[in-house]
């Protein structure tokens, strides 16, 4: 991003009071904020460039999950879901369709801003390096955040990419679910073990030829996961 250009955030929220509070706190931190009170308006605005979306699940014209699916079909744009649904299954479902974080109403605006900053920090990092693994079966371009499986580009969410990078840069190391939770979110919270399993399942579906007999991400029962790929020589 050019110096002086503000990171742009789309807030999809139909409750005006909540939308105004979120806008005020984000703008105070220097972000440019657009508000979409409906799903249809959000889909129209998403033709523009944004660095992150704060997405309410309960909208007057469509479900936020459907908007998240549309986003994931086209990009790895970071998504924080904002919702009154607080159950663990709801969190797992939201993360399973591609959200990167989940904030439950009522929430602290300061906490939301902190999560926005943390997610943008993770997704904004770029290192000029390309990894080629298992004879080029898997290739990761870190600077462009692009992943290719047998030459075909696959789209990962920011959280999936973060987990994959941890695996790729530490091939052979066993990661516990708690460690992956910290890597993925920058902090841990109760119940995140199962959401890590959901992220790994989605990642396997995208990069493995057979997710039931994985070539890259192996389960270490009772502990966590290990990356079994072999780096190709330069």
Coordinates of N, CA, C and O in Angstrom, one line a residue, residues 14-193:
X14 N -26.5 -4.0 9.7 CA -27.8 -3.3 9.5 C -28.2 -2.4 10.7 O -29.1 -1.6 10.6
X15 N -27.6 -2.7 11.9 CA -28.0 -1.9 13.1 C -27.2 -0.6 13.0 O -25.9 -0.6 13.2
X16 N -27.8 0.5 12.8 CA -27.2 1.8 12.6 C -26.3 2.2 13.7 O -25.1 2.6 13.5
X17 N -26.7 2.0 15.0 CA -26.0 2.4 16.1 C -24.7 1.6 16.2 O -23.6 2.2 16.4
X18 N -24.7 0.3 16.0 CA -23.5 -0.5 16.0 C -22.6 -0.1 14.9 O -21.4 0.0 15.1
X19 N -23.1 0.1 13.7 CA -22.3 0.5 12.5 C -21.6 1.8 12.8 O -20.4 1.9 12.5
X20 N -22.3 2.7 13.4 CA -21.7 4.1 13.7 C -20.6 3.9 14.7 O -19.5 4.6 14.6
X21 N -20.8 3.1 15.7 CA -19.8 2.9 16.7 C -18.5 2.3 16.1 O -17.4 2.7 16.4
X22 N -18.7 1.2 15.4 CA -17.6 0.5 14.7 C -16.8 1.5 13.8 O -15.6 1.5 13.8
X23 N -17.6 2.3 13.0 CA -17.0 3.2 12.1 C -16.1 4.2 12.9 O -15.0 4.5 12.6
X24 N -16.7 4.8 14.0 CA -16.0 5.8 14.8 C -14.7 5.3 15.3 O -13.6 5.9 15.3
X25 N -14.7 4.0 15.9 CA -13.5 3.5 16.5 C -12.5 3.2 15.4 O -11.3 3.4 15.7
X26 N -12.9 2.6 14.3 CA -11.9 2.3 13.2 C -11.3 3.5 12.6 O -10.1 3.6 12.3
X27 N -12.2 4.6 12.4 CA -11.7 5.8 11.8 C -10.7 6.5 12.7 O -9.8 7.1 12.3
X28 N -11.0 6.4 14.0 CA -10.1 7.0 15.0 C -8.7 6.4 14.9 O -7.7 7.0 15.2
X29 N -8.6 5.1 14.5 CA -7.3 4.4 14.3 C -6.7 4.6 12.9 O -5.7 4.0 12.6
X30 N -7.4 5.4 12.1 CA -6.8 5.8 10.8 C -7.3 5.0 9.6 O -6.8 5.2 8.5
X31 N -8.3 4.1 9.8 CA -8.8 3.3 8.7 C -9.9 4.1 7.9 O -10.6 5.0 8.5
X32 N -10.0 3.8 6.7 CA -11.1 4.3 5.9 C -12.2 3.3 5.9 O -12.0 2.1 5.7
X33 N -13.5 3.7 6.2 CA -14.6 2.8 6.5 C -15.7 3.1 5.6 O -16.2 4.2 5.5
X34 N -16.3 2.0 5.0 CA -17.5 2.1 4.3 C -18.6 1.2 5.0 O -18.2 0.1 5.5
X35 N -19.8 1.6 5.0 CA -20.9 0.9 5.7 C -21.9 0.4 4.6 O -22.3 1.1 3.7
X36 N -22.2 -0.9 4.8 CA -23.3 -1.5 3.9 C -24.3 -2.1 4.9 O -24.0 -3.1 5.6
X37 N -25.5 -1.6 4.9 CA -26.6 -2.1 5.8 C -27.3 -3.3 5.3 O -28.1 -3.9 6.1
X38 N -27.1 -3.7 4.1 CA -27.7 -4.9 3.5 C -26.7 -5.7 2.8 O -25.6 -5.3 2.4
X39 N -27.0 -7.0 2.6 CA -26.2 -7.9 1.8 C -26.0 -7.5 0.4 O -24.9 -7.5 -0.1
X40 N -27.1 -7.0 -0.2 CA -27.0 -6.6 -1.6 C -26.0 -5.4 -1.8 O -25.2 -5.4 -2.8
X41 N -26.1 -4.5 -0.9 CA -25.2 -3.3 -0.9 C -23.8 -3.7 -0.7 O -22.8 -3.2 -1.3
X42 N -23.6 -4.7 0.2 CA -22.2 -5.2 0.4 C -21.6 -5.8 -0.8 O -20.5 -5.6 -1.2
X43 N -22.4 -6.6 -1.5 CA -21.9 -7.3 -2.7 C -21.6 -6.3 -3.8 O -20.6 -6.5 -4.6
X44 N -22.3 -5.2 -3.9 CA -22.0 -4.1 -4.8 C -20.7 -3.4 -4.4 O -19.8 -3.2 -5.3
X45 N -20.6 -3.1 -3.1 CA -19.4 -2.4 -2.7 C -18.1 -3.3 -2.8 O -17.0 -2.7 -3.0
X46 N -18.3 -4.6 -2.7 CA -17.1 -5.5 -2.8 C -16.4 -5.5 -4.1 O -15.4 -6.1 -4.3
X47 N -17.0 -4.8 -5.1 CA -16.3 -4.6 -6.4 C -15.2 -3.6 -6.2 O -14.3 -3.6 -7.1
X48 N -15.2 -2.8 -5.2 CA -14.1 -1.9 -4.9 C -13.0 -2.7 -4.1 O -13.2 -3.8 -3.7
X49 N -11.9 -2.0 -3.8 CA -10.8 -2.6 -3.1 C -11.0 -2.3 -1.6 O -11.2 -1.2 -1.1
X50 N -10.9 -3.4 -0.8 CA -10.9 -3.3 0.6 C -9.8 -4.3 1.2 O -9.4 -5.2 0.5
X51 N -9.3 -3.9 2.4 CA -8.3 -4.7 3.0 C -8.9 -5.7 4.0 O -8.3 -6.7 4.4
X52 N -10.2 -5.5 4.4 CA -10.8 -6.3 5.4 C -12.3 -6.1 5.4 O -12.7 -5.0 5.1
X53 N -13.1 -7.1 5.8 CA -14.5 -7.0 5.9 C -15.0 -7.4 7.3 O -14.6 -8.4 7.8
X54 N -15.7 -6.5 8.0 CA -16.4 -6.9 9.2 C -17.8 -7.2 8.9 O -18.6 -6.3 8.4
X55 N -18.2 -8.4 9.0 CA -19.5 -8.9 8.4 C -20.5 -9.5 9.5 O -20.2 -10.4 10.2
X56 N -21.6 -8.8 9.6 CA -22.7 -9.2 10.5 C -23.4 -10.4 9.8 O -23.6 -10.4 8.6
X57 N -23.7 -11.4 10.6 CA -24.4 -12.6 10.0 C -25.9 -12.4 9.8 O -26.4 -13.1 8.9
X58 N -26.5 -11.6 10.6 CA -27.9 -11.4 10.5 C -28.3 -10.1 9.8 O -28.3 -9.1 10.4
X59 N -28.6 -10.2 8.5 CA -28.9 -9.1 7.7 C -30.3 -9.2 7.2 O -30.9 -10.2 7.1
X60 N -30.9 -8.0 6.8 CA -32.3 -8.1 6.5 C -32.7 -8.8 5.2 O -33.8 -9.3 5.0
X61 N -31.7 -8.9 4.3 CA -32.0 -9.5 3.0 C -31.3 -10.8 2.6 O -31.7 -11.5 1.7
X62 N -30.3 -11.1 3.4 CA -29.6 -12.4 3.2 C -28.7 -12.7 4.4 O -28.5 -11.9 5.3
X63 N -28.3 -14.0 4.4 CA -27.4 -14.4 5.5 C -26.0 -14.0 5.3 O -25.5 -14.0 4.1
X64 N -25.3 -13.5 6.3 CA -23.9 -13.2 6.2 C -23.0 -14.3 5.7 O -22.0 -14.1 5.0
X65 N -23.4 -15.6 6.1 CA -22.6 -16.7 5.6 C -22.6 -16.8 4.1 O -21.6 -17.2 3.5
X66 N -23.7 -16.4 3.4 CA -23.8 -16.4 2.0 C -22.8 -15.4 1.4 O -22.2 -15.6 0.4
X67 N -22.7 -14.2 2.0 CA -21.8 -13.2 1.6 C -20.3 -13.7 1.7 O -19.5 -13.5 0.9
X68 N -20.1 -14.4 2.9 CA -18.7 -14.9 3.1 C -18.4 -15.9 2.0 O -17.2 -15.9 1.6
X69 N -19.3 -16.7 1.7 CA -19.0 -17.7 0.6 C -18.7 -17.1 -0.7 O -17.8 -17.5 -1.4
X70 N -19.4 -16.0 -1.0 CA -19.1 -15.3 -2.3 C -17.7 -14.7 -2.2 O -17.0 -14.7 -3.2
X71 N -17.4 -14.1 -1.1 CA -16.0 -13.5 -0.9 C -15.0 -14.6 -1.1 O -14.0 -14.4 -1.9
X72 N -15.2 -15.8 -0.5 CA -14.2 -16.8 -0.6 C -14.1 -17.4 -2.0 O -13.1 -18.0 -2.4
X73 N -15.1 -17.4 -2.8 CA -15.1 -17.9 -4.1 C -14.2 -17.0 -5.0 O -13.8 -17.4 -6.1
X74 N -14.0 -15.8 -4.6 CA -13.3 -14.8 -5.4 C -12.0 -14.3 -4.9 O -11.2 -13.7 -5.6
X75 N -11.7 -14.4 -3.6 CA -10.5 -13.8 -3.0 C -10.2 -14.3 -1.6 O -11.0 -15.2 -1.1
X76 N -9.1 -13.9 -1.1 CA -8.7 -14.3 0.3 C -8.8 -13.1 1.2 O -8.1 -13.0 2.2
X77 N -9.7 -12.2 0.9 CA -10.0 -11.0 1.7 C -10.3 -11.4 3.1 O -11.2 -12.2 3.3
X78 N -9.6 -10.8 4.1 CA -9.8 -11.1 5.5 C -11.3 -10.8 5.9 O -11.8 -9.7 5.6
X79 N -11.9 -11.7 6.7 CA -13.3 -11.5 7.1 C -13.4 -11.8 8.6 O -12.9 -12.8 9.1
X80 N -13.9 -10.8 9.3 CA -14.3 -10.9 10.7 C -15.8 -11.0 10.9 O -16.4 -10.0 10.5
X81 N -16.3 -12.1 11.3 CA -17.8 -12.2 11.5 C -18.2 -11.5 12.8 O -17.6 -11.7 13.8
X82 N -19.3 -10.8 12.7 CA -19.8 -10.1 13.9 C -21.3 -10.5 14.0 O -22.1 -10.4 13.1
X83 N -21.6 -11.2 15.2 CA -22.9 -11.8 15.3 C -23.3 -12.0 16.7 O -22.5 -11.9 17.7
X84 N -24.6 -12.2 16.9 CA -25.2 -12.5 18.2 C -25.1 -14.0 18.5 O -25.4 -14.4 19.7
X85 N -24.8 -14.8 17.5 CA -24.7 -16.2 17.8 C -23.4 -16.6 18.5 O -22.3 -16.3 18.1
X86 N -23.5 -17.1 19.7 CA -22.3 -17.3 20.6 C -22.0 -18.8 20.7 O -20.9 -19.1 21.4
X87 N -22.7 -19.7 20.2 CA -22.5 -21.1 20.4 C -21.2 -21.6 19.7 O -20.8 -21.0 18.7
X88 N -20.5 -22.6 20.3 CA -19.3 -23.1 19.7 C -19.6 -23.6 18.2 O -18.8 -23.4 17.3
X89 N -20.7 -24.3 18.0 CA -21.0 -24.8 16.7 C -21.2 -23.7 15.7 O -20.8 -23.8 14.5
X90 N -21.7 -22.5 16.1 CA -21.8 -21.4 15.2 C -20.5 -20.8 14.9 O -20.2 -20.5 13.7
X91 N -19.5 -20.8 15.8 CA -18.2 -20.3 15.5 C -17.5 -21.3 14.6 O -16.9 -20.8 13.6
X92 N -17.6 -22.5 14.8 CA -17.0 -23.5 13.9 C -17.6 -23.4 12.5 O -16.8 -23.5 11.5
X93 N -18.9 -23.2 12.4 CA -19.5 -23.1 11.1 C -19.0 -21.9 10.4 O -18.7 -21.9 9.2
X94 N -19.0 -20.8 11.1 CA -18.5 -19.5 10.5 C -17.1 -19.6 10.0 O -16.7 -19.2 8.9
X95 N -16.2 -20.2 10.8 CA -14.8 -20.3 10.4 C -14.7 -21.4 9.3 O -13.8 -21.3 8.5
X96 N -15.6 -22.4 9.4 CA -15.5 -23.4 8.3 C -15.8 -22.9 6.9 O -15.3 -23.5 6.0
X97 N -16.6 -21.9 6.8 CA -16.9 -21.3 5.5 C -16.0 -20.2 5.1 O -16.1 -19.6 4.0
X98 N -15.0 -20.0 5.9 CA -13.9 -19.1 5.4 C -13.7 -17.8 6.2 O -12.8 -17.0 5.9
X99 N -14.4 -17.6 7.3 CA -14.1 -16.4 8.2 C -12.8 -16.6 8.9 O -12.3 -17.7 9.1
X100 N -12.1 -15.5 9.2 CA -10.8 -15.6 9.8 C -10.9 -15.3 11.3 O -10.0 -15.7 12.1
X101 N -12.0 -14.7 11.8 CA -12.2 -14.4 13.2 C -13.7 -14.2 13.4 O -14.5 -14.1 12.5
X102 N -14.1 -14.2 14.7 CA -15.5 -14.3 15.1 C -15.6 -13.5 16.4 O -15.0 -13.8 17.4
X103 N -16.4 -12.4 16.3 CA -16.7 -11.5 17.4 C -18.2 -11.6 17.8 O -19.0 -11.4 16.9
X104 N -18.5 -11.8 19.0 CA -19.8 -12.0 19.5 C -20.4 -10.8 20.1 O -19.8 -10.1 20.9
X105 N -21.6 -10.4 19.7 CA -22.3 -9.3 20.3 C -22.9 -9.7 21.7 O -23.4 -10.8 21.8
X106 N -23.0 -8.8 22.6 CA -22.4 -7.5 22.6 C -20.9 -7.6 22.8 O -20.4 -8.5 23.4
X107 N -20.2 -6.7 22.1 CA -18.7 -6.7 22.1 C -18.1 -5.4 22.5 O -18.7 -4.4 22.4
X108 N -16.8 -5.5 22.8 CA -16.1 -4.2 23.1 C -15.5 -3.7 21.7 O -14.8 -4.4 21.0
X109 N -15.8 -2.4 21.4 CA -15.3 -1.9 20.2 C -13.8 -1.9 20.2 O -13.1 -2.1 19.1
X110 N -13.1 -1.7 21.3 CA -11.7 -1.7 21.4 C -11.1 -3.1 21.1 O -10.1 -3.3 20.4
X111 N -11.9 -4.2 21.5 CA -11.4 -5.5 21.2 C -11.6 -5.8 19.7 O -10.7 -6.4 19.1
X112 N -12.6 -5.3 19.1 CA -12.8 -5.5 17.6 C -11.7 -4.8 16.9 O -11.1 -5.3 16.0
X113 N -11.3 -3.6 17.3 CA -10.2 -2.8 16.7 C -8.9 -3.6 16.8 O -8.1 -3.7 15.9
X114 N -8.7 -4.2 18.0 CA -7.5 -5.0 18.2 C -7.4 -6.2 17.3 O -6.4 -6.5 16.8
X115 N -8.6 -6.8 17.1 CA -8.6 -8.0 16.2 C -8.4 -7.6 14.8 O -7.7 -8.3 14.0
X116 N -9.0 -6.4 14.4 CA -8.8 -5.9 13.0 C -7.3 -5.7 12.8 O -6.7 -6.1 11.8
X117 N -6.6 -5.0 13.8 CA -5.2 -4.7 13.6 C -4.4 -6.0 13.5 O -3.5 -6.1 12.7
X118 N -4.7 -7.0 14.4 CA -3.9 -8.2 14.4 C -4.1 -9.0 13.1 O -3.1 -9.5 12.5
X119 N -5.3 -9.0 12.6 CA -5.6 -9.7 11.3 C -4.9 -9.0 10.1 O -4.3 -9.7 9.3
X120 N -4.9 -7.7 10.1 CA -4.3 -6.9 9.0 C -2.8 -7.1 9.1 O -2.1 -7.1 8.1
X121 N -2.2 -7.1 10.3 CA -0.8 -7.3 10.5 C -0.4 -8.7 9.9 O 0.6 -8.8 9.2
X122 N -1.2 -9.7 10.2 CA -0.8 -11.0 9.7 C -0.9 -11.1 8.2 O 0.0 -11.7 7.6
X123 N -2.0 -10.6 7.7 CA -2.2 -10.8 6.2 C -1.4 -9.8 5.4 O -1.2 -10.0 4.2
X124 N -0.9 -8.7 6.1 CA -0.1 -7.7 5.3 C 1.4 -8.0 5.2 O 2.1 -7.4 4.5
X125 N 1.8 -9.0 6.0 CA 3.3 -9.3 5.9 C 3.6 -10.0 4.6 O 2.9 -10.9 4.2
X126 N 4.7 -9.6 4.0 CA 5.1 -10.3 2.8 C 6.6 -10.5 2.8 O 7.3 -9.6 3.2
X127 N 7.0 -11.7 2.4 CA 8.5 -12.0 2.3 C 8.7 -12.5 0.9 O 8.0 -13.3 0.4
X128 N 9.8 -12.0 0.3 CA 10.1 -12.4 -1.1 C 10.7 -13.7 -1.1 O 11.9 -13.9 -1.1
X129 N 9.8 -14.8 -1.2 CA 10.3 -16.1 -1.2 C 9.3 -17.0 -1.7 O 8.1 -16.8 -1.5
X130 N 9.8 -18.1 -2.5 CA 8.8 -19.1 -3.0 C 9.3 -20.4 -2.5 O 10.5 -20.8 -2.5
X131 N 8.4 -21.2 -2.0 CA 8.6 -22.6 -1.6 C 8.1 -23.5 -2.6 O 7.0 -23.4 -3.0
X132 N 9.0 -24.5 -3.0 CA 8.5 -25.6 -3.8 C 8.7 -26.9 -3.1 O 9.8 -27.1 -2.5
X133 N 7.6 -27.7 -3.0 CA 7.6 -28.9 -2.1 C 7.2 -30.1 -2.9 O 6.3 -30.0 -3.8
X134 N 7.8 -31.2 -2.6 CA 7.5 -32.5 -3.2 C 7.5 -32.5 -4.7 O 6.5 -32.8 -5.3
X135 N 8.6 -32.0 -5.2 CA 8.8 -32.0 -6.7 C 7.8 -31.0 -7.4 O 7.4 -31.2 -8.5
X136 N 7.5 -29.9 -6.7 CA 6.6 -28.9 -7.2 C 5.1 -29.2 -7.1 O 4.3 -28.5 -7.6
X137 N 4.8 -30.3 -6.4 CA 3.4 -30.6 -6.2 C 2.7 -29.5 -5.5 O 1.5 -29.2 -5.7
X138 N 3.4 -28.9 -4.6 CA 2.9 -27.7 -3.8 C 3.9 -26.6 -3.9 O 5.1 -26.8 -3.7
X139 N 3.4 -25.4 -4.3 CA 4.3 -24.3 -4.4 C 3.6 -23.1 -3.7 O 2.4 -22.8 -4.0
X140 N 4.4 -22.4 -2.9 CA 3.8 -21.3 -2.1 C 4.7 -20.0 -2.5 O 5.9 -20.0 -2.2
X141 N 4.0 -19.0 -3.0 CA 4.7 -17.7 -3.3 C 4.3 -16.8 -2.2 O 3.2 -16.3 -2.1
X142 N 5.3 -16.6 -1.3 CA 5.0 -15.8 -0.1 C 4.7 -14.4 -0.3 O 3.8 -13.8 0.3
X143 N 5.4 -13.8 -1.3 CA 5.3 -12.3 -1.5 C 3.9 -12.0 -2.1 O 3.3 -11.0 -1.8
X144 N 3.4 -12.9 -3.0 CA 2.0 -12.7 -3.6 C 0.9 -13.4 -2.8 O -0.2 -13.3 -3.2
X145 N 1.3 -14.2 -1.9 CA 0.4 -15.0 -1.1 C -0.4 -16.0 -2.0 O -1.6 -16.2 -1.8
X146 N 0.2 -16.5 -3.0 CA -0.4 -17.4 -3.9 C 0.1 -18.9 -3.7 O 1.2 -19.1 -3.4
X147 N -0.9 -19.8 -3.8 CA -0.6 -21.2 -3.6 C -1.0 -22.0 -4.8 O -2.1 -21.8 -5.3
X148 N -0.1 -22.9 -5.2 CA -0.4 -23.7 -6.4 C -0.2 -25.2 -6.1 O 0.7 -25.6 -5.4
X149 N -1.2 -26.0 -6.5 CA -1.2 -27.4 -6.3 C -1.1 -28.1 -7.7 O -2.1 -27.9 -8.5
X150 N 0.0 -28.7 -8.0 CA 0.2 -29.3 -9.3 C 0.0 -28.3 -10.4 O -0.7 -28.6 -11.4
X151 N 0.4 -27.1 -10.2 CA 0.3 -26.1 -11.2 C -1.0 -25.3 -11.2 O -1.1 -24.3 -11.9
X152 N -2.0 -25.8 -10.4 CA -3.3 -25.1 -10.4 C -3.3 -24.2 -9.2 O -3.1 -24.6 -8.0
X153 N -3.8 -22.9 -9.4 CA -3.9 -22.0 -8.2 C -5.0 -22.4 -7.4 O -6.1 -22.7 -7.9
X154 N -4.8 -22.4 -6.0 CA -5.9 -22.6 -5.1 C -6.0 -21.3 -4.2 O -5.0 -20.7 -3.9
X155 N -7.2 -21.0 -3.8 CA -7.4 -19.8 -3.0 C -7.6 -20.2 -1.5 O -8.5 -20.9 -1.2
X156 N -6.7 -19.7 -0.7 CA -6.7 -19.9 0.8 C -7.2 -18.7 1.5 O -7.0 -17.5 1.0
X157 N -7.9 -18.9 2.6 CA -8.2 -17.7 3.4 C -7.0 -17.3 4.1 O -6.0 -18.0 4.2
X158 N -6.9 -16.0 4.6 CA -5.7 -15.6 5.4 C -5.3 -16.5 6.5 O -4.2 -16.7 6.7
X159 N -6.3 -17.0 7.2 CA -6.0 -17.9 8.3 C -5.4 -19.2 7.8 O -4.4 -19.8 8.4
X160 N -6.0 -19.8 6.8 CA -5.4 -21.0 6.2 C -4.0 -20.8 5.7 O -3.1 -21.6 5.9
X161 N -3.8 -19.6 5.1 CA -2.4 -19.3 4.6 C -1.4 -19.2 5.8 O -0.3 -19.7 5.7
X162 N -1.9 -18.6 6.9 CA -1.0 -18.5 8.0 C -0.6 -19.8 8.6 O 0.5 -20.1 8.9
X163 N -1.6 -20.7 8.7 CA -1.3 -22.1 9.2 C -0.4 -22.8 8.2 O 0.5 -23.5 8.6
X164 N -0.7 -22.7 6.9 CA 0.2 -23.4 5.9 C 1.6 -22.9 6.0 O 2.6 -23.7 6.0
X165 N 1.8 -21.6 6.2 CA 3.2 -21.0 6.3 C 3.9 -21.6 7.5 O 5.1 -21.9 7.5
X166 N 3.2 -21.7 8.6 CA 3.8 -22.3 9.8 C 4.2 -23.7 9.5 O 5.4 -24.1 9.9
X167 N 3.4 -24.5 8.8 CA 3.8 -25.9 8.5 C 5.0 -25.9 7.5 O 6.0 -26.6 7.7
X168 N 4.9 -25.1 6.5 CA 5.9 -25.1 5.4 C 7.3 -24.7 6.0 O 8.3 -25.3 5.7
X169 N 7.3 -23.7 6.8 CA 8.6 -23.2 7.4 C 9.1 -24.0 8.5 O 10.2 -23.8 9.0
X170 N 8.3 -25.0 9.0 CA 8.7 -25.9 10.1 C 8.4 -27.3 9.7 O 7.8 -28.1 10.5
X171 N 8.8 -27.8 8.5 CA 8.5 -29.1 8.1 C 9.0 -30.2 9.0 O 10.2 -30.1 9.5
X172 N 8.2 -31.1 9.4 CA 8.5 -32.2 10.3 C 8.2 -31.9 11.7 O 8.2 -32.8 12.6
X173 N 8.0 -30.6 12.1 CA 7.7 -30.2 13.5 C 6.2 -30.6 13.8 O 5.3 -30.4 12.9
X174 N 5.9 -31.0 15.0 CA 4.6 -31.3 15.4 C 4.0 -30.1 16.1 O 4.6 -29.6 17.0
X175 N 2.9 -29.6 15.6 CA 2.2 -28.5 16.2 C 1.0 -29.0 17.0 O 0.2 -29.7 16.4
X176 N 0.8 -28.5 18.2 CA -0.4 -28.8 19.0 C -1.5 -27.9 18.4 O -1.2 -26.9 17.8
X177 N -2.7 -28.2 18.8 CA -3.8 -27.3 18.4 C -3.7 -25.9 19.0 O -4.0 -24.9 18.4
X178 N -3.3 -25.9 20.3 CA -3.1 -24.6 21.0 C -2.1 -23.8 20.3 O -2.2 -22.6 20.1
X179 N -1.0 -24.4 19.8 CA 0.1 -23.7 19.1 C -0.5 -23.1 17.8 O -0.2 -22.0 17.4
X180 N -1.2 -23.9 17.1 CA -1.8 -23.5 15.8 C -2.8 -22.4 16.1 O -3.0 -21.4 15.2
X181 N -3.6 -22.4 17.2 CA -4.5 -21.4 17.5 C -3.8 -20.0 17.7 O -4.3 -19.0 17.2
X182 N -2.7 -20.1 18.4 CA -1.9 -18.9 18.6 C -1.3 -18.3 17.3 O -1.3 -17.1 17.0
X183 N -0.9 -19.3 16.5 CA -0.3 -18.8 15.2 C -1.4 -18.2 14.3 O -1.2 -17.2 13.7
X184 N -2.6 -18.8 14.3 CA -3.7 -18.4 13.4 C -4.3 -17.1 13.9 O -4.6 -16.2 13.1
X185 N -4.5 -16.9 15.2 CA -5.2 -15.8 15.7 C -4.4 -14.8 16.5 O -4.9 -13.7 16.8
X186 N -3.2 -15.2 16.9 CA -2.4 -14.3 17.7 C -2.7 -14.4 19.2 O -2.1 -13.7 20.0
X187 N -3.8 -15.1 19.5 CA -4.2 -15.3 20.9 C -5.0 -16.6 21.0 O -5.4 -17.1 20.0
X188 N -5.3 -17.1 22.2 CA -6.0 -18.3 22.3 C -7.3 -18.0 23.1 O -7.4 -17.1 23.8
X189 N -8.3 -18.8 22.8 CA -9.6 -18.7 23.6 C -10.2 -20.0 23.7 O -10.0 -20.9 22.8
X190 N -11.1 -20.2 24.7 CA -11.7 -21.5 25.0 C -12.5 -22.0 23.8 O -13.2 -21.2 23.2
X191 N -12.3 -23.2 23.4 CA -13.1 -23.8 22.4 C -12.5 -23.7 21.0 O -13.0 -24.2 20.0
X192 N -11.2 -23.1 20.9 CA -10.6 -22.9 19.6 C -10.0 -24.2 19.0 O -9.8 -24.3 17.8
X193 N -9.8 -25.2 19.9 CA -9.3 -26.5 19.4 C -10.0 -27.0 18.2 O -9.5 -27.4 17.2

